[in-house]
Amino acid sequence: MARKPFSDNVRAYVLNAPAITVIALLVAYPIGYSFWVSLHRDNLKQPLAKRFIGLDNYFSLFHDDAFLTALRVSALFVLVVLGFTVVLAMILALVLNETFRGRGLLLSLALLPWAMPGVVNGLMWRTIFDAKTGALNGLLTELGLIDSYHAWLTTGSGAFFFTAMAQVWNTLPFSVIILLAGLATIPSELYDAAKVDRAGVLQRFRQVTLPWLTHPLLIVLILETMNAFRAFDTIYVLTGGGPGTATTTIALLDVQTVLTYTDFGLGSAYAWVITAITLLISIGYIGLLYRRGNFEV
């Protein structure tokens, strides 16, 4: 009796088994282990006190002033970064979508910040904002806009705003690329028809451009929200979370909890809270598009 050949599904699983195994070892296992650690009291300063405590680390966050403060700072940081990123990315993408002399050079310059690591980005902006030798103070003094040098990062509001702008500068090019790719898919006939109907610039943007950019905007919103919530390196190098707790986000508090206080259990709980928040926000974005009937799988 002839053997029945493997089905295509079985063959596909067999061929992909090595890759699936590697992914499970490199991704799934660390993620699962970090959740397991978050269910323990695990502090290197008290090795003998390590024990399973269930969800106590998570419940303790609701009474942790440091966590609640960092949560408020993170939420405001995400709103500011997301707002500036979406608006500026849309403007840049619309400009770069036009044909003009020097477009290639401008596109190259617009993409440069994306190639800069977060640590280097933080060091660069810390030098620019330096109270004694900063380029920003020098420029504003030469233009006659200020009489003396200012310490821009010594006030809570100033440190927060300039840190957010440094984050926007670093992540903006990625959003521009996504929106620019979306603009390239819009048929020119739609704009021609809108011009025939005497639609103005704002009307063409609202009725033609924006509906076609719904899905690219979803990608930008999800990824930039995740990036802003997980922002650490730029904030750490630029302000270190200060002054006070003005720029102490959840991600920064998480790293401080693990590396400074060596509390791996609580630090893992922080990491899972960040994951849960970004997941819920992403689901909210997608749900909004489902209700509008504009989301396709």
CSV table of C-alpha atoms in Angstrom, one decimal:
chain,number,residue,atom,x,y,z
A,1,MET,CA,0.0,0.0,0.0
A,2,ALA,CA,1.5,3.4,-1.0
A,3,ARG,CA,2.3,5.8,1.7
A,4,LYS,CA,0.1,8.9,1.8
A,5,PRO,CA,2.3,12.0,1.2
A,6,PHE,CA,2.6,14.7,3.8
A,7,SER,CA,0.1,17.5,3.4
A,8,ASP,CA,1.4,21.0,2.5
A,9,ASN,CA,0.7,22.2,6.0
A,10,VAL,CA,2.7,19.5,7.7
A,11,ARG,CA,5.5,20.0,5.2
A,12,ALA,CA,5.5,23.7,5.9
A,13,TYR,CA,5.7,23.1,9.7
A,14,VAL,CA,8.6,20.7,9.2
A,15,LEU,CA,10.6,23.0,7.0
A,16,ASN,CA,10.0,26.0,9.3
A,17,ALA,CA,10.7,24.0,12.5
A,18,PRO,CA,14.3,25.2,12.9
A,19,ALA,CA,13.3,28.9,12.5
A,20,ILE,CA,10.4,28.5,14.9
A,21,THR,CA,12.7,26.8,17.4
A,22,VAL,CA,15.2,29.7,17.2
A,23,ILE,CA,12.4,32.3,17.6
A,24,ALA,CA,11.0,30.5,20.6
A,25,LEU,CA,14.4,30.3,22.3
A,26,LEU,CA,15.4,33.9,21.5
A,27,VAL,CA,12.0,35.7,21.9
A,28,ALA,CA,9.3,33.6,23.5
A,29,TYR,CA,11.4,32.2,26.3
A,30,PRO,CA,12.8,35.5,27.6
A,31,ILE,CA,9.4,37.1,27.4
A,32,GLY,CA,7.8,34.2,29.4
A,33,TYR,CA,10.7,34.2,31.9
A,34,SER,CA,10.4,37.9,32.5
A,35,PHE,CA,6.7,37.5,33.4
A,36,TRP,CA,7.6,34.6,35.7
A,37,VAL,CA,10.2,36.8,37.4
A,38,SER,CA,7.5,39.6,37.8
A,39,LEU,CA,5.5,37.1,40.0
A,40,HIS,CA,8.4,36.9,42.5
A,41,ARG,CA,10.0,39.0,45.1
A,42,ASP,CA,13.4,39.0,43.5
A,43,ASN,CA,15.9,41.6,44.8
A,44,LEU,CA,19.7,40.9,44.6
A,45,LYS,CA,20.2,42.9,47.8
A,46,GLN,CA,18.0,40.3,49.6
A,47,PRO,CA,18.7,37.0,47.9
A,48,LEU,CA,17.4,34.9,50.8
A,49,ALA,CA,14.0,36.7,50.6
A,50,LYS,CA,13.3,35.5,47.0
A,51,ARG,CA,9.9,33.9,46.8
A,52,PHE,CA,6.7,33.6,44.7
A,53,ILE,CA,4.2,36.3,45.5
A,54,GLY,CA,1.8,36.1,42.6
A,55,LEU,CA,0.5,39.4,41.4
A,56,ASP,CA,1.6,41.4,44.5
A,57,ASN,CA,4.2,43.3,42.5
A,58,TYR,CA,1.4,44.5,40.1
A,59,PHE,CA,-1.0,45.4,43.0
A,60,SER,CA,1.7,47.4,44.7
A,61,LEU,CA,2.0,49.7,41.7
A,62,PHE,CA,-1.4,51.3,42.5
A,63,HIS,CA,0.1,52.5,45.8
A,64,ASP,CA,3.5,53.4,44.5
A,65,ASP,CA,3.8,57.2,44.2
A,66,ALA,CA,6.9,56.8,42.0
A,67,PHE,CA,5.0,54.6,39.6
A,68,LEU,CA,1.9,56.9,39.4
A,69,THR,CA,4.1,59.9,38.8
A,70,ALA,CA,6.1,58.2,36.1
A,71,LEU,CA,2.8,57.0,34.5
A,72,ARG,CA,1.5,60.6,34.3
A,73,VAL,CA,4.8,61.8,32.9
A,74,SER,CA,4.8,59.0,30.4
A,75,ALA,CA,1.3,59.7,29.3
A,76,LEU,CA,2.0,63.4,28.8
A,77,PHE,CA,5.3,62.6,27.0
A,78,VAL,CA,3.5,60.3,24.6
A,79,LEU,CA,0.8,62.9,23.8
A,80,VAL,CA,3.4,65.6,23.2
A,81,VAL,CA,5.7,63.5,21.1
A,82,LEU,CA,2.8,61.9,19.2
A,83,GLY,CA,1.2,65.2,18.4
A,84,PHE,CA,4.3,66.9,17.1
A,85,THR,CA,5.4,63.8,15.2
A,86,VAL,CA,2.2,63.3,13.3
A,87,VAL,CA,1.8,67.0,12.4
A,88,LEU,CA,5.4,67.5,11.4
A,89,ALA,CA,5.6,64.1,9.5
A,90,MET,CA,2.5,65.0,7.6
A,91,ILE,CA,3.8,68.4,6.6
A,92,LEU,CA,7.2,67.0,5.6
A,93,ALA,CA,5.7,64.1,3.7
A,94,LEU,CA,3.4,66.4,1.7
A,95,VAL,CA,6.3,68.7,0.8
A,96,LEU,CA,8.6,65.8,-0.2
A,97,ASN,CA,5.8,64.3,-2.3
A,98,GLU,CA,6.0,67.2,-4.6
A,99,THR,CA,8.5,67.5,-7.5
A,100,PHE,CA,11.0,70.4,-7.1
A,101,ARG,CA,14.7,71.1,-7.4
A,102,GLY,CA,16.7,69.8,-4.5
A,103,ARG,CA,14.0,67.3,-3.4
A,104,GLY,CA,16.6,64.5,-3.2
A,105,LEU,CA,18.9,66.5,-1.0
A,106,LEU,CA,16.1,67.5,1.3
A,107,LEU,CA,14.9,63.9,1.6
A,108,SER,CA,18.4,62.8,2.5
A,109,LEU,CA,18.7,65.5,5.2
A,110,ALA,CA,15.2,64.6,6.6
A,111,LEU,CA,16.3,61.0,7.0
A,112,LEU,CA,19.6,61.7,8.8
A,113,PRO,CA,18.2,61.8,12.4
A,114,TRP,CA,16.8,58.3,12.0
A,115,ALA,CA,20.3,56.9,11.5
A,116,MET,CA,21.4,58.4,14.8
A,117,PRO,CA,21.4,56.1,17.9
A,118,GLY,CA,19.4,57.4,20.9
A,119,VAL,CA,22.5,57.8,23.1
A,120,VAL,CA,24.2,59.9,20.4
A,121,ASN,CA,21.0,61.9,19.9
A,122,GLY,CA,20.9,62.7,23.7
A,123,LEU,CA,24.5,63.7,23.8
A,124,MET,CA,24.1,66.0,20.8
A,125,TRP,CA,21.1,67.8,22.2
A,126,ARG,CA,22.7,68.0,25.7
A,127,THR,CA,25.5,69.8,24.1
A,128,ILE,CA,23.2,72.1,22.2
A,129,PHE,CA,21.2,73.0,25.3
A,130,ASP,CA,24.3,73.4,27.5
A,131,ALA,CA,23.9,76.5,29.8
A,132,LYS,CA,27.5,77.7,29.2
A,133,THR,CA,28.6,76.6,25.7
A,134,GLY,CA,25.4,75.5,24.1
A,135,ALA,CA,24.8,76.3,20.4
A,136,LEU,CA,21.1,77.3,21.1
A,137,ASN,CA,22.2,80.0,23.6
A,138,GLY,CA,24.8,81.2,21.1
A,139,LEU,CA,22.4,81.4,18.2
A,140,LEU,CA,19.7,83.2,20.2
A,141,THR,CA,22.2,85.6,21.6
A,142,GLU,CA,23.6,86.4,18.2
A,143,LEU,CA,20.0,87.0,16.9
A,144,GLY,CA,19.4,89.4,19.8
A,145,LEU,CA,16.5,87.2,21.1
A,146,ILE,CA,18.0,86.8,24.6
A,147,ASP,CA,20.4,88.9,26.6
A,148,SER,CA,22.2,86.2,28.5
A,149,TYR,CA,22.7,82.4,28.4
A,150,HIS,CA,19.9,80.3,29.8
A,151,ALA,CA,20.0,76.9,31.5
A,152,TRP,CA,17.2,75.3,29.5
A,153,LEU,CA,17.2,72.0,31.2
A,154,THR,CA,17.1,73.2,34.8
A,155,THR,CA,13.3,73.8,35.0
A,156,GLY,CA,10.8,70.9,34.9
A,157,SER,CA,8.7,72.3,32.0
A,158,GLY,CA,11.8,73.2,30.0
A,159,ALA,CA,13.5,69.9,30.5
A,160,PHE,CA,10.3,68.0,29.6
A,161,PHE,CA,9.6,70.0,26.4
A,162,PHE,CA,13.1,69.9,25.1
A,163,THR,CA,13.4,66.2,25.9
A,164,ALA,CA,10.2,65.6,24.0
A,165,MET,CA,11.5,67.6,21.0
A,166,ALA,CA,14.7,65.6,21.0
A,167,GLN,CA,12.7,62.4,20.8
A,168,VAL,CA,10.6,63.8,18.0
A,169,TRP,CA,13.7,64.8,16.1
A,170,ASN,CA,15.1,61.3,16.4
A,171,THR,CA,11.9,59.4,15.4
A,172,LEU,CA,10.3,61.8,12.9
A,173,PRO,CA,12.0,60.4,9.7
A,174,PHE,CA,10.5,57.0,10.1
A,175,SER,CA,7.0,58.4,10.2
A,176,VAL,CA,7.8,60.6,7.2
A,177,ILE,CA,8.9,57.5,5.2
A,178,ILE,CA,5.6,55.7,6.1
A,179,LEU,CA,3.4,58.6,5.1
A,180,LEU,CA,5.4,59.3,2.0
A,181,ALA,CA,4.9,55.7,0.9
A,182,GLY,CA,1.2,56.1,1.5
A,183,LEU,CA,1.1,59.3,-0.5
A,184,ALA,CA,2.8,57.6,-3.5
A,185,THR,CA,-0.2,55.1,-3.7
A,186,ILE,CA,-2.8,57.8,-4.2
A,187,PRO,CA,-4.0,57.9,-7.8
A,188,SER,CA,-3.4,61.3,-9.4
A,189,GLU,CA,-6.8,61.0,-11.1
A,190,LEU,CA,-8.4,61.7,-7.8
A,191,TYR,CA,-6.7,65.0,-7.4
A,192,ASP,CA,-7.5,65.9,-11.0
A,193,ALA,CA,-11.2,65.1,-10.4
A,194,ALA,CA,-11.1,67.2,-7.3
A,195,LYS,CA,-9.6,70.2,-9.1
A,196,VAL,CA,-12.3,69.9,-11.8
A,197,ASP,CA,-14.9,70.1,-9.0
A,198,ARG,CA,-13.1,73.2,-7.8
A,199,ALA,CA,-12.0,71.7,-4.5
A,200,GLY,CA,-9.5,73.8,-2.7
A,201,VAL,CA,-6.2,72.6,-1.1
A,202,LEU,CA,-7.8,71.9,2.3
A,203,GLN,CA,-10.7,70.2,0.7
A,204,ARG,CA,-8.5,67.9,-1.4
A,205,PHE,CA,-6.5,67.1,1.7
A,206,ARG,CA,-9.5,66.3,3.8
A,207,GLN,CA,-11.5,64.4,1.1
A,208,VAL,CA,-8.7,62.7,-0.9
A,209,THR,CA,-5.4,62.6,0.9
A,210,LEU,CA,-6.5,61.9,4.5
A,211,PRO,CA,-8.8,58.9,3.7
A,212,TRP,CA,-6.0,57.3,1.7
A,213,LEU,CA,-3.5,57.8,4.6
A,214,THR,CA,-5.7,56.1,7.2
A,215,HIS,CA,-3.7,52.9,7.3
A,216,PRO,CA,-0.3,54.5,7.2
A,217,LEU,CA,-1.4,56.9,10.0
A,218,LEU,CA,-2.5,53.8,12.0
A,219,ILE,CA,1.0,52.4,11.6
A,220,VAL,CA,2.6,55.7,12.7
A,221,LEU,CA,0.3,56.0,15.7
A,222,ILE,CA,1.0,52.5,16.9
A,223,LEU,CA,4.8,52.6,16.4
A,224,GLU,CA,5.3,56.1,17.7
A,225,THR,CA,3.2,55.4,20.8
A,226,MET,CA,5.4,52.3,21.5
A,227,ASN,CA,8.6,54.3,20.9
A,228,ALA,CA,7.5,57.2,23.1
A,229,PHE,CA,6.4,54.8,26.0
A,230,ARG,CA,9.7,52.9,25.7
A,231,ALA,CA,11.9,56.0,25.3
A,232,PHE,CA,14.9,55.6,27.6
A,233,ASP,CA,18.3,56.4,26.1
A,234,THR,CA,17.6,59.9,24.9
A,235,ILE,CA,15.9,60.9,28.2
A,236,TYR,CA,18.6,59.2,30.3
A,237,VAL,CA,21.5,60.9,28.6
A,238,LEU,CA,19.8,64.3,28.3
A,239,THR,CA,18.2,64.8,31.7
A,240,GLY,CA,18.6,61.5,33.7
A,241,GLY,CA,15.0,61.8,34.6
A,242,GLY,CA,15.3,65.2,36.2
A,243,PRO,CA,15.0,67.8,37.4
A,244,GLY,CA,13.2,66.0,40.1
A,245,THR,CA,10.9,63.6,38.4
A,246,ALA,CA,9.9,66.0,35.5
A,247,THR,CA,11.2,63.6,32.8
A,248,THR,CA,11.1,60.3,34.7
A,249,THR,CA,9.1,58.0,32.5
A,250,ILE,CA,8.0,54.4,33.2
A,251,ALA,CA,10.8,53.1,31.0
A,252,LEU,CA,13.4,55.1,32.9
A,253,LEU,CA,11.9,54.1,36.2
A,254,ASP,CA,12.0,50.5,35.1
A,255,VAL,CA,15.7,50.6,34.3
A,256,GLN,CA,16.5,52.4,37.5
A,257,THR,CA,14.5,49.8,39.5
A,258,VAL,CA,16.5,47.0,38.0
A,259,LEU,CA,20.0,48.4,37.7
A,260,THR,CA,20.1,50.8,40.7
A,261,TYR,CA,17.9,49.0,43.2
A,262,THR,CA,18.4,45.5,41.7
A,263,ASP,CA,14.7,44.7,42.1
A,264,PHE,CA,14.2,42.3,39.2
A,265,GLY,CA,10.6,41.3,40.3
A,266,LEU,CA,9.3,44.9,40.4
A,267,GLY,CA,11.3,45.9,37.3
A,268,SER,CA,9.8,43.0,35.3
A,269,ALA,CA,6.3,44.1,36.5
A,270,TYR,CA,7.1,47.6,35.2
A,271,ALA,CA,8.1,46.2,31.8
A,272,TRP,CA,4.8,44.2,31.5
A,273,VAL,CA,2.8,47.3,32.5
A,274,ILE,CA,4.4,49.1,29.6
A,275,THR,CA,3.6,46.2,27.3
A,276,ALA,CA,0.0,46.1,28.4
A,277,ILE,CA,-0.5,49.8,28.0
A,278,THR,CA,0.9,49.9,24.5
A,279,LEU,CA,-1.1,46.8,23.6
A,280,LEU,CA,-4.4,48.4,24.8
A,281,ILE,CA,-3.6,51.6,22.9
A,282,SER,CA,-2.9,49.7,19.7
A,283,ILE,CA,-6.2,47.8,20.1
A,284,GLY,CA,-8.0,51.1,20.6
A,285,TYR,CA,-6.5,52.5,17.4
A,286,ILE,CA,-7.5,49.4,15.4
A,287,GLY,CA,-11.0,49.4,17.0
A,288,LEU,CA,-11.5,53.0,16.0
A,289,LEU,CA,-10.8,52.1,12.4
A,290,TYR,CA,-13.1,49.1,12.5
A,291,ARG,CA,-15.9,51.3,13.7
A,292,ARG,CA,-15.3,53.6,10.8
A,293,GLY,CA,-15.2,50.7,8.4
A,294,ASN,CA,-11.8,51.6,7.0
A,295,PHE,CA,-9.7,48.7,8.3
A,296,GLU,CA,-8.8,45.8,6.0
A,297,VAL,CA,-7.0,42.7,7.0
